[in-house]
PDB file of C-alpha atoms and ligand atoms in Angstrom:
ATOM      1  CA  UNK A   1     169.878 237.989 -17.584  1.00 92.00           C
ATOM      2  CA  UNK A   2     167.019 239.725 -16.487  1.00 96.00           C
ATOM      3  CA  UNK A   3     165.363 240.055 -12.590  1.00 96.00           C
ATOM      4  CA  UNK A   4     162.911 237.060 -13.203  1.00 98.00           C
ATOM      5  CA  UNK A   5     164.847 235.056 -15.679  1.00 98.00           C
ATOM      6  CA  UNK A   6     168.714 233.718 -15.551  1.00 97.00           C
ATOM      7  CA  UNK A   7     169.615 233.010 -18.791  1.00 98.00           C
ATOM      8  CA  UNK A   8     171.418 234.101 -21.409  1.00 97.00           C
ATOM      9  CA  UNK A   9     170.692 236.185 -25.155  1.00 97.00           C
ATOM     10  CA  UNK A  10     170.190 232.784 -27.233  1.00 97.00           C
ATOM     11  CA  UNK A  11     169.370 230.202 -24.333  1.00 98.00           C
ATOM     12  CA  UNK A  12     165.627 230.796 -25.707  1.00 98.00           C
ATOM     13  CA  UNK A  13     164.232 229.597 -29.218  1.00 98.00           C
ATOM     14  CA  UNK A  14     162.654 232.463 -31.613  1.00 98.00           C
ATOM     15  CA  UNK A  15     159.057 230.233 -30.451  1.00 98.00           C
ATOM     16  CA  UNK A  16     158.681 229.687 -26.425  1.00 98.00           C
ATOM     17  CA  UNK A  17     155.862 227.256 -25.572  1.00 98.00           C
ATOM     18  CA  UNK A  18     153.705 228.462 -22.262  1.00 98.00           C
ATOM     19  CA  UNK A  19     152.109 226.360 -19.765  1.00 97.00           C
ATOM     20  CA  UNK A  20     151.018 228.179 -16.809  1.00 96.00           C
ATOM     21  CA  UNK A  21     152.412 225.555 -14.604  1.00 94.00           C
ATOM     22  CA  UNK A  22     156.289 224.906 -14.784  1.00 96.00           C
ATOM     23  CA  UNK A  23     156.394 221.533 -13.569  1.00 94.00           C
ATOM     24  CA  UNK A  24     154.116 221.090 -17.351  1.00 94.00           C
ATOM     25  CA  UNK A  25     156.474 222.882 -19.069  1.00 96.00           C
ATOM     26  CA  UNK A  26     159.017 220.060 -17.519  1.00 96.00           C
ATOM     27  CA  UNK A  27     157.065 217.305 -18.699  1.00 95.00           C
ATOM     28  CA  UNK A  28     156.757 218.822 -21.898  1.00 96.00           C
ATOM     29  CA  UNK A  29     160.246 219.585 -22.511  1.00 97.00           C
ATOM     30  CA  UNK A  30     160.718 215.809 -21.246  1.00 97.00           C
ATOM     31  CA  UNK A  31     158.139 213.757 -22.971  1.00 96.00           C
ATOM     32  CA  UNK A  32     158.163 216.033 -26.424  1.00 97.00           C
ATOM     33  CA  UNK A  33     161.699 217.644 -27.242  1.00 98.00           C
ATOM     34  CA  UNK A  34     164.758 215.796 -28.371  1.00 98.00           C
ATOM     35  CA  UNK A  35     167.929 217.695 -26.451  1.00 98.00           C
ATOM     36  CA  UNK A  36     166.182 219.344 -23.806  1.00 98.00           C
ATOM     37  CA  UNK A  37     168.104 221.673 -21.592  1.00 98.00           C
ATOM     38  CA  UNK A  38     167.030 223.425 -18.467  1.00 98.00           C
ATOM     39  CA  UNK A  39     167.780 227.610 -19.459  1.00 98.00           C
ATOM     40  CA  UNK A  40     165.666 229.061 -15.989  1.00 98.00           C
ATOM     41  CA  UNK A  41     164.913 227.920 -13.079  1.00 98.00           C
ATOM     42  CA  UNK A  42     164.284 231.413 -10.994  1.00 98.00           C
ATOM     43  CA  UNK A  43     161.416 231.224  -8.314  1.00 98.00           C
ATOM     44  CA  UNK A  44     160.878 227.649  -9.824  1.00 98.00           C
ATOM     45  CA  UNK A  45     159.701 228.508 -12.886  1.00 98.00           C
ATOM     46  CA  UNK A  46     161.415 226.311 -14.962  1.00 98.00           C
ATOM     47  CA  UNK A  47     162.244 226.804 -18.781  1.00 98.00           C
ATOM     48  CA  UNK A  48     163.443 224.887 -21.153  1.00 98.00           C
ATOM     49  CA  UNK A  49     165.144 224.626 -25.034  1.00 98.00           C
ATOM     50  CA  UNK A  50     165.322 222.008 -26.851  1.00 98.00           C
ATOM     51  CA  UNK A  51     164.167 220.418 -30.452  1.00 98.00           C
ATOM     52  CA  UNK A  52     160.635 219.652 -32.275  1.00 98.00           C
ATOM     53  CA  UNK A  53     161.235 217.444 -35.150  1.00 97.00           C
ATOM     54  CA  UNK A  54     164.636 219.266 -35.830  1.00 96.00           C
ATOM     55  CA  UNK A  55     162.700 222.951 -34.812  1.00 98.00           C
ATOM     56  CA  UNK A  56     164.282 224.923 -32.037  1.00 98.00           C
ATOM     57  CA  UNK A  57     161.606 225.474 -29.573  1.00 98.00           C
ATOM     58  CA  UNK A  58     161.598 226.673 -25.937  1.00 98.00           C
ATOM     59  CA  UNK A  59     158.958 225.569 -22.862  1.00 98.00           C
ATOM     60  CA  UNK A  60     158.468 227.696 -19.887  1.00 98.00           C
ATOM     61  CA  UNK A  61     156.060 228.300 -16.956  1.00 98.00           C
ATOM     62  CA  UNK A  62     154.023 231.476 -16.992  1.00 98.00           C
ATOM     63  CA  UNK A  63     152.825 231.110 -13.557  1.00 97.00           C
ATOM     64  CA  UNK A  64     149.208 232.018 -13.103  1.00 97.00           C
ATOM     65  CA  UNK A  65     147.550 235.278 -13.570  1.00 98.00           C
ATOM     66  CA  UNK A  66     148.188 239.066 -16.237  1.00 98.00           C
ATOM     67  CA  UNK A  67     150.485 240.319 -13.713  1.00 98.00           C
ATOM     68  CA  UNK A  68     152.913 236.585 -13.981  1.00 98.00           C
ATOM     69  CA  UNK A  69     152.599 236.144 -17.550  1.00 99.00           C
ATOM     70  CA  UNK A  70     153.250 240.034 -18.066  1.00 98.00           C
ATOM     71  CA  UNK A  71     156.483 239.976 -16.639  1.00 98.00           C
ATOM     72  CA  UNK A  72     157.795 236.929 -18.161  1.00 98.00           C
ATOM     73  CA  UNK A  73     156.372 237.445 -21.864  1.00 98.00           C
ATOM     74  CA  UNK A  74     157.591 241.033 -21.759  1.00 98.00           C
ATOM     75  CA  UNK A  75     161.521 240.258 -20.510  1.00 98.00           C
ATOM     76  CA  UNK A  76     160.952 236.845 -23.762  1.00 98.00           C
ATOM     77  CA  UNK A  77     160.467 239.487 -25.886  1.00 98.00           C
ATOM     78  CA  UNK A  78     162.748 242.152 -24.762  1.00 98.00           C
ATOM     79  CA  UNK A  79     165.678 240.464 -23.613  1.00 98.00           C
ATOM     80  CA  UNK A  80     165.744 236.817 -25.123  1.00 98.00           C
ATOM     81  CA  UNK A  81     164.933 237.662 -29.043  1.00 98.00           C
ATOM     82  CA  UNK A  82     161.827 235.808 -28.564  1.00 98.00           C
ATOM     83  CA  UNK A  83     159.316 236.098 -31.338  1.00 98.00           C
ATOM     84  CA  UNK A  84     156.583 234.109 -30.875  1.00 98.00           C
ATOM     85  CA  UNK A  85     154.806 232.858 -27.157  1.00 99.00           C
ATOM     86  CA  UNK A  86     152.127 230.214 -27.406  1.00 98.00           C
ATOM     87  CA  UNK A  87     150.243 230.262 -24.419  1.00 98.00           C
ATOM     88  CA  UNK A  88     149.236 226.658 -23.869  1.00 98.00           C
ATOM     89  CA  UNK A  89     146.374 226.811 -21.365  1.00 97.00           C
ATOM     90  CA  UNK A  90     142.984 225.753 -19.449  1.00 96.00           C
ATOM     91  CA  UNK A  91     139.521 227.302 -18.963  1.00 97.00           C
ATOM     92  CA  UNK A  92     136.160 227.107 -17.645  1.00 97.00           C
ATOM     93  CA  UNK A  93     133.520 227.349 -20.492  1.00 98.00           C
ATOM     94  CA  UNK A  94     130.819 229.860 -20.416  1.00 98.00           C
ATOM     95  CA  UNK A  95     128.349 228.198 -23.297  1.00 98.00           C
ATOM     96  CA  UNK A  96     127.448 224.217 -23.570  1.00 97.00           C
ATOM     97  CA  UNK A  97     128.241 224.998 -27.194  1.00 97.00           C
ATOM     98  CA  UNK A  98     131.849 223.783 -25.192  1.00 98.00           C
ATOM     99  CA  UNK A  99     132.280 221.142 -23.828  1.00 96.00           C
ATOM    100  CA  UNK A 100     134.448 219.511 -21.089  1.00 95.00           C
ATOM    101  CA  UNK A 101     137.969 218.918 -22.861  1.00 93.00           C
ATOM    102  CA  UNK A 102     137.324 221.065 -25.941  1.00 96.00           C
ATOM    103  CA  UNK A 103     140.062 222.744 -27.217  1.00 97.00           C
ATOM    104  CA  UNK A 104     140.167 226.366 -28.486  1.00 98.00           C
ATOM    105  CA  UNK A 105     142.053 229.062 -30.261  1.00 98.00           C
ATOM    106  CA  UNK A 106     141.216 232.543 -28.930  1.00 99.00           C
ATOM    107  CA  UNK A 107     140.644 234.837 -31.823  1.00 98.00           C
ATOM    108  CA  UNK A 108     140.323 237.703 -28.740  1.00 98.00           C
ATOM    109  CA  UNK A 109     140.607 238.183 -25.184  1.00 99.00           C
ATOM    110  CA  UNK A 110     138.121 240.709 -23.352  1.00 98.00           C
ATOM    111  CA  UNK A 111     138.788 241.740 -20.094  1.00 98.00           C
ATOM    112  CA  UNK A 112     137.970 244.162 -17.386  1.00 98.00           C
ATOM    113  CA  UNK A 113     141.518 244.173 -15.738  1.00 98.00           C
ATOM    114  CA  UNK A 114     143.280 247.483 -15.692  1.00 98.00           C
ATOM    115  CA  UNK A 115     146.778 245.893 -17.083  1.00 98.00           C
ATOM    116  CA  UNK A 116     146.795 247.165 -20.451  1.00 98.00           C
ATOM    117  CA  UNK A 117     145.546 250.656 -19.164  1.00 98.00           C
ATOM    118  CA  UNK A 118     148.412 250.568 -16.469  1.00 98.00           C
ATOM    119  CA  UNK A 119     151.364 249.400 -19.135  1.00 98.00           C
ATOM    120  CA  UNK A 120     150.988 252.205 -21.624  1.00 98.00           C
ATOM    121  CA  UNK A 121     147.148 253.838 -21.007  1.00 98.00           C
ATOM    122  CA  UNK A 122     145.390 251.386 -23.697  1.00 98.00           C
ATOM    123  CA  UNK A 123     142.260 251.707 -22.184  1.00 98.00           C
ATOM    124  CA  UNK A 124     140.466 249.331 -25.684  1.00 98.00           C
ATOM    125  CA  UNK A 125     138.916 246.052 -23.563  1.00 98.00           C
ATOM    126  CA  UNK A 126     139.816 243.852 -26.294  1.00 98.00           C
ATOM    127  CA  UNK A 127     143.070 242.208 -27.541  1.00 98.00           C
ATOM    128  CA  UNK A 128     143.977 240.180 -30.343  1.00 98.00           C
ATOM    129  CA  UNK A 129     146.158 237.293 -31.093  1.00 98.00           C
ATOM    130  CA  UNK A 130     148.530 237.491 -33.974  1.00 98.00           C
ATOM    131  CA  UNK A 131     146.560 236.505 -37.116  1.00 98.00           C
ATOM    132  CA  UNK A 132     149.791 234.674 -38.732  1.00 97.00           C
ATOM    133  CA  UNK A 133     150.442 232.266 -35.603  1.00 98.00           C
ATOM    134  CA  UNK A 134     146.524 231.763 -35.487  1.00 98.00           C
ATOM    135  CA  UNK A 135     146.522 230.786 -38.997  1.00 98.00           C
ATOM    136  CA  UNK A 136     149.471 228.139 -38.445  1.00 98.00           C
ATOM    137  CA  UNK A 137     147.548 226.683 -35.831  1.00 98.00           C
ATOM    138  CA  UNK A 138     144.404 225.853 -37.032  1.00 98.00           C
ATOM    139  CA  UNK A 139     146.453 224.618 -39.738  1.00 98.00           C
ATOM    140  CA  UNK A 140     148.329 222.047 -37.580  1.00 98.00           C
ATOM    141  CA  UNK A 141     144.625 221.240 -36.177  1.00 98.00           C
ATOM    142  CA  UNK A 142     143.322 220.902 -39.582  1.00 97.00           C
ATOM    143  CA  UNK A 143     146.461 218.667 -40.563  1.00 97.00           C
ATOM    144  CA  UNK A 144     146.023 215.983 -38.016  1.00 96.00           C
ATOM    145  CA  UNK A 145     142.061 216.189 -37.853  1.00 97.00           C
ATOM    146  CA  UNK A 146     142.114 217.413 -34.250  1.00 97.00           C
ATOM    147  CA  UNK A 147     138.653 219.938 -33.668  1.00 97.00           C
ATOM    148  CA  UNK A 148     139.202 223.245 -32.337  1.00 98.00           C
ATOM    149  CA  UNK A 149     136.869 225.576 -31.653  1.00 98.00           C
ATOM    150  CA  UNK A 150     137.991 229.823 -31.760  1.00 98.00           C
ATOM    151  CA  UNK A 151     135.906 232.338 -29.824  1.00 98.00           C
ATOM    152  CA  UNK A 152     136.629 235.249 -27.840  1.00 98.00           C
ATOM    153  CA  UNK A 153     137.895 234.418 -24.221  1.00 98.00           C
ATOM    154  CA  UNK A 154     137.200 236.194 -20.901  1.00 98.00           C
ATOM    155  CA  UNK A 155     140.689 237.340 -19.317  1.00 98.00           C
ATOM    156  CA  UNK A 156     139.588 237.469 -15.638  1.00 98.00           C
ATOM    157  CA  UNK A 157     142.258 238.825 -12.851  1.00 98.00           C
ATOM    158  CA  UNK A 158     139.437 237.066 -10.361  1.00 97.00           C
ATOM    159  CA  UNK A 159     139.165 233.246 -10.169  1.00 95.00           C
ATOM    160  CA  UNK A 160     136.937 233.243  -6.715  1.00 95.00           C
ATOM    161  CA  UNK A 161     134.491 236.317  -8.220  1.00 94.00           C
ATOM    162  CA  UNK A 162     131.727 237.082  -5.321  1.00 94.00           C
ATOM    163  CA  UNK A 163     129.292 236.198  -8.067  1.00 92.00           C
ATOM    164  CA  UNK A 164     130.140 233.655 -10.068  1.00 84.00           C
ATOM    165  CA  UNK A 165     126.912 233.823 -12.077  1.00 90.00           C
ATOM    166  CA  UNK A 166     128.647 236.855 -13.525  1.00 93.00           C
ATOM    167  CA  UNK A 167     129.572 234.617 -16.622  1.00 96.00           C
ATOM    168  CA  UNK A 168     126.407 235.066 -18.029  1.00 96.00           C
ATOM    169  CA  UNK A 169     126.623 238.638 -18.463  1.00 97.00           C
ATOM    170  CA  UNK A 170     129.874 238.314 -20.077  1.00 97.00           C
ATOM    171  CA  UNK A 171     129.051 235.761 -22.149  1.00 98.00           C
ATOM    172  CA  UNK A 172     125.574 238.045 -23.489  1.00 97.00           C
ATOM    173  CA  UNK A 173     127.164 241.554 -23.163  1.00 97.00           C
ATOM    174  CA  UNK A 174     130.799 240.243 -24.686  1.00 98.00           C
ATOM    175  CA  UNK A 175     130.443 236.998 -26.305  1.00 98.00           C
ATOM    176  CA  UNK A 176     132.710 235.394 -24.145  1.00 98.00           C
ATOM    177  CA  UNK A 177     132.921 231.775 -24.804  1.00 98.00           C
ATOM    178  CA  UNK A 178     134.955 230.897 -21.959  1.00 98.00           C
ATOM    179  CA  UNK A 179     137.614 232.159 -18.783  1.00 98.00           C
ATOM    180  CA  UNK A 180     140.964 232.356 -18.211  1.00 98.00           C
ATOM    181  CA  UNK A 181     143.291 234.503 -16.686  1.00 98.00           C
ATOM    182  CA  UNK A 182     146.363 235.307 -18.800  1.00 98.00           C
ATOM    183  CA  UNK A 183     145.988 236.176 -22.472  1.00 98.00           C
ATOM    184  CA  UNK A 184     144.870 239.852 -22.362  1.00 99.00           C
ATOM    185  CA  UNK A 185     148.526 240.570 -20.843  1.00 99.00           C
ATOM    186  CA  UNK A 186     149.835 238.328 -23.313  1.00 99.00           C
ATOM    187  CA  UNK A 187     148.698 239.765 -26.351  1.00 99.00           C
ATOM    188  CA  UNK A 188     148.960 243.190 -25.095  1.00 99.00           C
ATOM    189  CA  UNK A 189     152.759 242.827 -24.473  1.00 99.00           C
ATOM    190  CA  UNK A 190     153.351 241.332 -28.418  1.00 99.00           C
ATOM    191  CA  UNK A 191     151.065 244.324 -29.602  1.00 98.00           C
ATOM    192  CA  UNK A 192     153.649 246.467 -27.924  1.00 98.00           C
ATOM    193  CA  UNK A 193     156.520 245.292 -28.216  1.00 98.00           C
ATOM    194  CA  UNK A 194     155.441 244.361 -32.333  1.00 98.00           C
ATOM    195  CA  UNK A 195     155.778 240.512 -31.410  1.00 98.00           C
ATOM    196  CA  UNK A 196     153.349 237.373 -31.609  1.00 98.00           C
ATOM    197  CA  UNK A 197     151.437 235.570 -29.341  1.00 99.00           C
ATOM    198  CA  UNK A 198     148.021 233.169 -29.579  1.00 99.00           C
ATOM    199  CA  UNK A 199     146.598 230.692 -27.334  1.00 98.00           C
ATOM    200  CA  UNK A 200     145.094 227.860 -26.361  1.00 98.00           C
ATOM    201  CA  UNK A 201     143.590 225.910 -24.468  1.00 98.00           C
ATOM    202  CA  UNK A 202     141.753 222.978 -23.301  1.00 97.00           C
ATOM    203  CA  UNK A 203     138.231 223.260 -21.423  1.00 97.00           C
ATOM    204  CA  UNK A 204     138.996 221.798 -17.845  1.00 95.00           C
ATOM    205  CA  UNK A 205     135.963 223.129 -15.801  1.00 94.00           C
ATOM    206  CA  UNK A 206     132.232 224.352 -16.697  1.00 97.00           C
ATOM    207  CA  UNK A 207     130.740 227.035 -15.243  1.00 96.00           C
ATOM    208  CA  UNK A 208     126.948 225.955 -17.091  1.00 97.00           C
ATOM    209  CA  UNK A 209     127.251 222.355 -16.256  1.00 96.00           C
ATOM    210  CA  UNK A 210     129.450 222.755 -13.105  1.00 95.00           C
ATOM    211  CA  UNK A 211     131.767 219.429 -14.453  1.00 92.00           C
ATOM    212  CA  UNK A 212     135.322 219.312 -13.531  1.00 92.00           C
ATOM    213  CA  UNK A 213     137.914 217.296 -16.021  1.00 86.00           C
ATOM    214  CA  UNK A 214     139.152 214.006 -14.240  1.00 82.00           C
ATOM    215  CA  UNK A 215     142.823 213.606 -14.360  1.00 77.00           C
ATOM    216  CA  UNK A 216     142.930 210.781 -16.979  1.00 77.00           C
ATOM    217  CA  UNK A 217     140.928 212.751 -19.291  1.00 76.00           C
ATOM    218  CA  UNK A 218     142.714 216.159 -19.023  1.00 77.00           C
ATOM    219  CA  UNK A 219     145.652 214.394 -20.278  1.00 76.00           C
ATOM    220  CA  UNK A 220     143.849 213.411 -23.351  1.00 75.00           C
ATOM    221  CA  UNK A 221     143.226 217.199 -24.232  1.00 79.00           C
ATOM    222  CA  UNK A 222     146.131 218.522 -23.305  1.00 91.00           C
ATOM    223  CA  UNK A 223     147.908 215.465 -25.357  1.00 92.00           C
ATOM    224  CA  UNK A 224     145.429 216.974 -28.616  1.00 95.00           C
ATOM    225  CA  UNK A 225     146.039 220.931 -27.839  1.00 97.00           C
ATOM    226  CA  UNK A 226     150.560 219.760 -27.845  1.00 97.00           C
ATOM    227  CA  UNK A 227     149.969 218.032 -30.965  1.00 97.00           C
ATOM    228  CA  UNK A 228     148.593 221.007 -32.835  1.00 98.00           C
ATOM    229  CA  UNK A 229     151.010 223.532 -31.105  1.00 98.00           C
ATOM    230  CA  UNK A 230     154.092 221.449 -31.735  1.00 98.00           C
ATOM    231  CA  UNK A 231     152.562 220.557 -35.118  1.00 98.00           C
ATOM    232  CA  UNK A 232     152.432 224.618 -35.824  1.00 98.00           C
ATOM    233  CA  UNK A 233     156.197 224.536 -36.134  1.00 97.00           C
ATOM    234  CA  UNK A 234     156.501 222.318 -38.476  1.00 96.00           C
ATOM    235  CA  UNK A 235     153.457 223.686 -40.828  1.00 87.00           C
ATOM    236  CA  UNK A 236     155.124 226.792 -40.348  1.00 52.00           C
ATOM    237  CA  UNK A 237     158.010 228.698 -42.217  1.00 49.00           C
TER     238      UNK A 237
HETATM  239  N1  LIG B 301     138.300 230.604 -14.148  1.00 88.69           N
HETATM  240  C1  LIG B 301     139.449 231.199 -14.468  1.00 88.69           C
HETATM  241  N2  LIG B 301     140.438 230.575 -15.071  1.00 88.69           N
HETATM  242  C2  LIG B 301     140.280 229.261 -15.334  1.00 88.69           C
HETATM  243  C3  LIG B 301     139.116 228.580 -15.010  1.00 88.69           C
HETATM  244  C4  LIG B 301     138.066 229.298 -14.392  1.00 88.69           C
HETATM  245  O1  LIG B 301     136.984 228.763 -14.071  1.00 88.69           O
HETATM  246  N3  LIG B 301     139.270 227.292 -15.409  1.00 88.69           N
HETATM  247  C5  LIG B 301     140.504 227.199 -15.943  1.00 88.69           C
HETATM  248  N4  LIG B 301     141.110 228.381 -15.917  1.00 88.69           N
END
């Protein structure tokens, strides 16, 4: 039991699955586990354990934003034996060498938010993902013939930035391929805390081309970027 989650040591799989949005991690505990049981529900963000092809796994919301998915990866991995958190996410690409409904493994997360400096004074810009859980997923992609693309992302505390054209000076000065908002805090927590984490996630908006995904075809990327998560368990150990 801890302030943001009420559950108990062993209600969570060594792997937890993360959606920012709970009511996905629902439909994902729904449509893709066998045995599903709701473990959390606090402030509405729902989690969930249950099986992959005979593999405990957990699902749960991270909510939006570092400061969300800080305080849920970090009481995962303190309080719940959690080993692993696979962010399962969406971005807005920076380069048309991405393309609406892409889907990509961050090898690295840049970011100008002060998180990592205010947890423990790491004032280094850049995080990384753990190299083992990378590896398993691009071999799930590579398994079922599903592209993914790996760059460095742009962790930005700032959706509405003053000036959006911004991106392009990330993308030259950092080689940002593309935004989101959560995997800096992520990967600084498992860094800490001597756990693993990766990411990712499925191009839903450009900031070049200014295209949005439609509904219908949103689901078909985020039906690819589940199948080579899920698939990672089973490639794995
Ligand atoms: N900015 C930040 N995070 C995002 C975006 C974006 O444009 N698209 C999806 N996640």
């Amino acid at each position: 039991m801890t302030p943001h989650i009420h559950a108990e040591l062993g209600d969570f799989a060594k792997t937890v699955l993360m959606p920012g949005d709970p009511l996905r991690a629902k439909f994902i505990a729904e449509y893709y586990l066998s045995n599903a049981r709701e473990v959390s529900n606090v402030r509405n963000i729902l989690a969930y354990t249950g099986n992959y092809r005979g593999v405990p796994v957990s699902v749960m919301g991270s909510g939006m934003g570092m400061p969300s998915i800080g305080i849920y990866s970090w009481e995962l991995f303190t309080e719940f034996a959690v080993e692993k958190i696979i962010r399962i996410g969406s971005c807005g690409a920076y380069t048309k060498t991405l393309q609406l409904y892409d889907v990509l493994l961050a090898q690295s997360a840049w970011s100008e938010s002060s998180f990592a400096r205010t947890q423990n004074g790491d004032t280094l810009p850049i995080k990384h993902p753990s190299s083992e859980l990378n590896e398993q997923l691009i071999a799930s992609a590579k398994q079922q013939n599903i592209a993914l693309h790996q760059g460095t992302v742009h962790s930005s505390d700032v959706f509405y930035r003053q000036d959006f054209m911004d991106y392009q000076r990330i993308l030259n000065e950092h080689n940002a391929i593309a935004v989101e908002m959560e995997s800096f805090a992520l990967f600084h927590n498992a860094e800490v805390l001597g756990k693993h984490a990766a990411c990712l996630l499925t191009v839903s908006d450009h900031l070049v081309t200014n295209e949005a995904a439609s509904s219908e075809a949103r689901q078909t990327s985020f039906t690819q970027m589940m199948d080579i998560a899920l698939g990672s368990l089973v490639v794995a150990d």
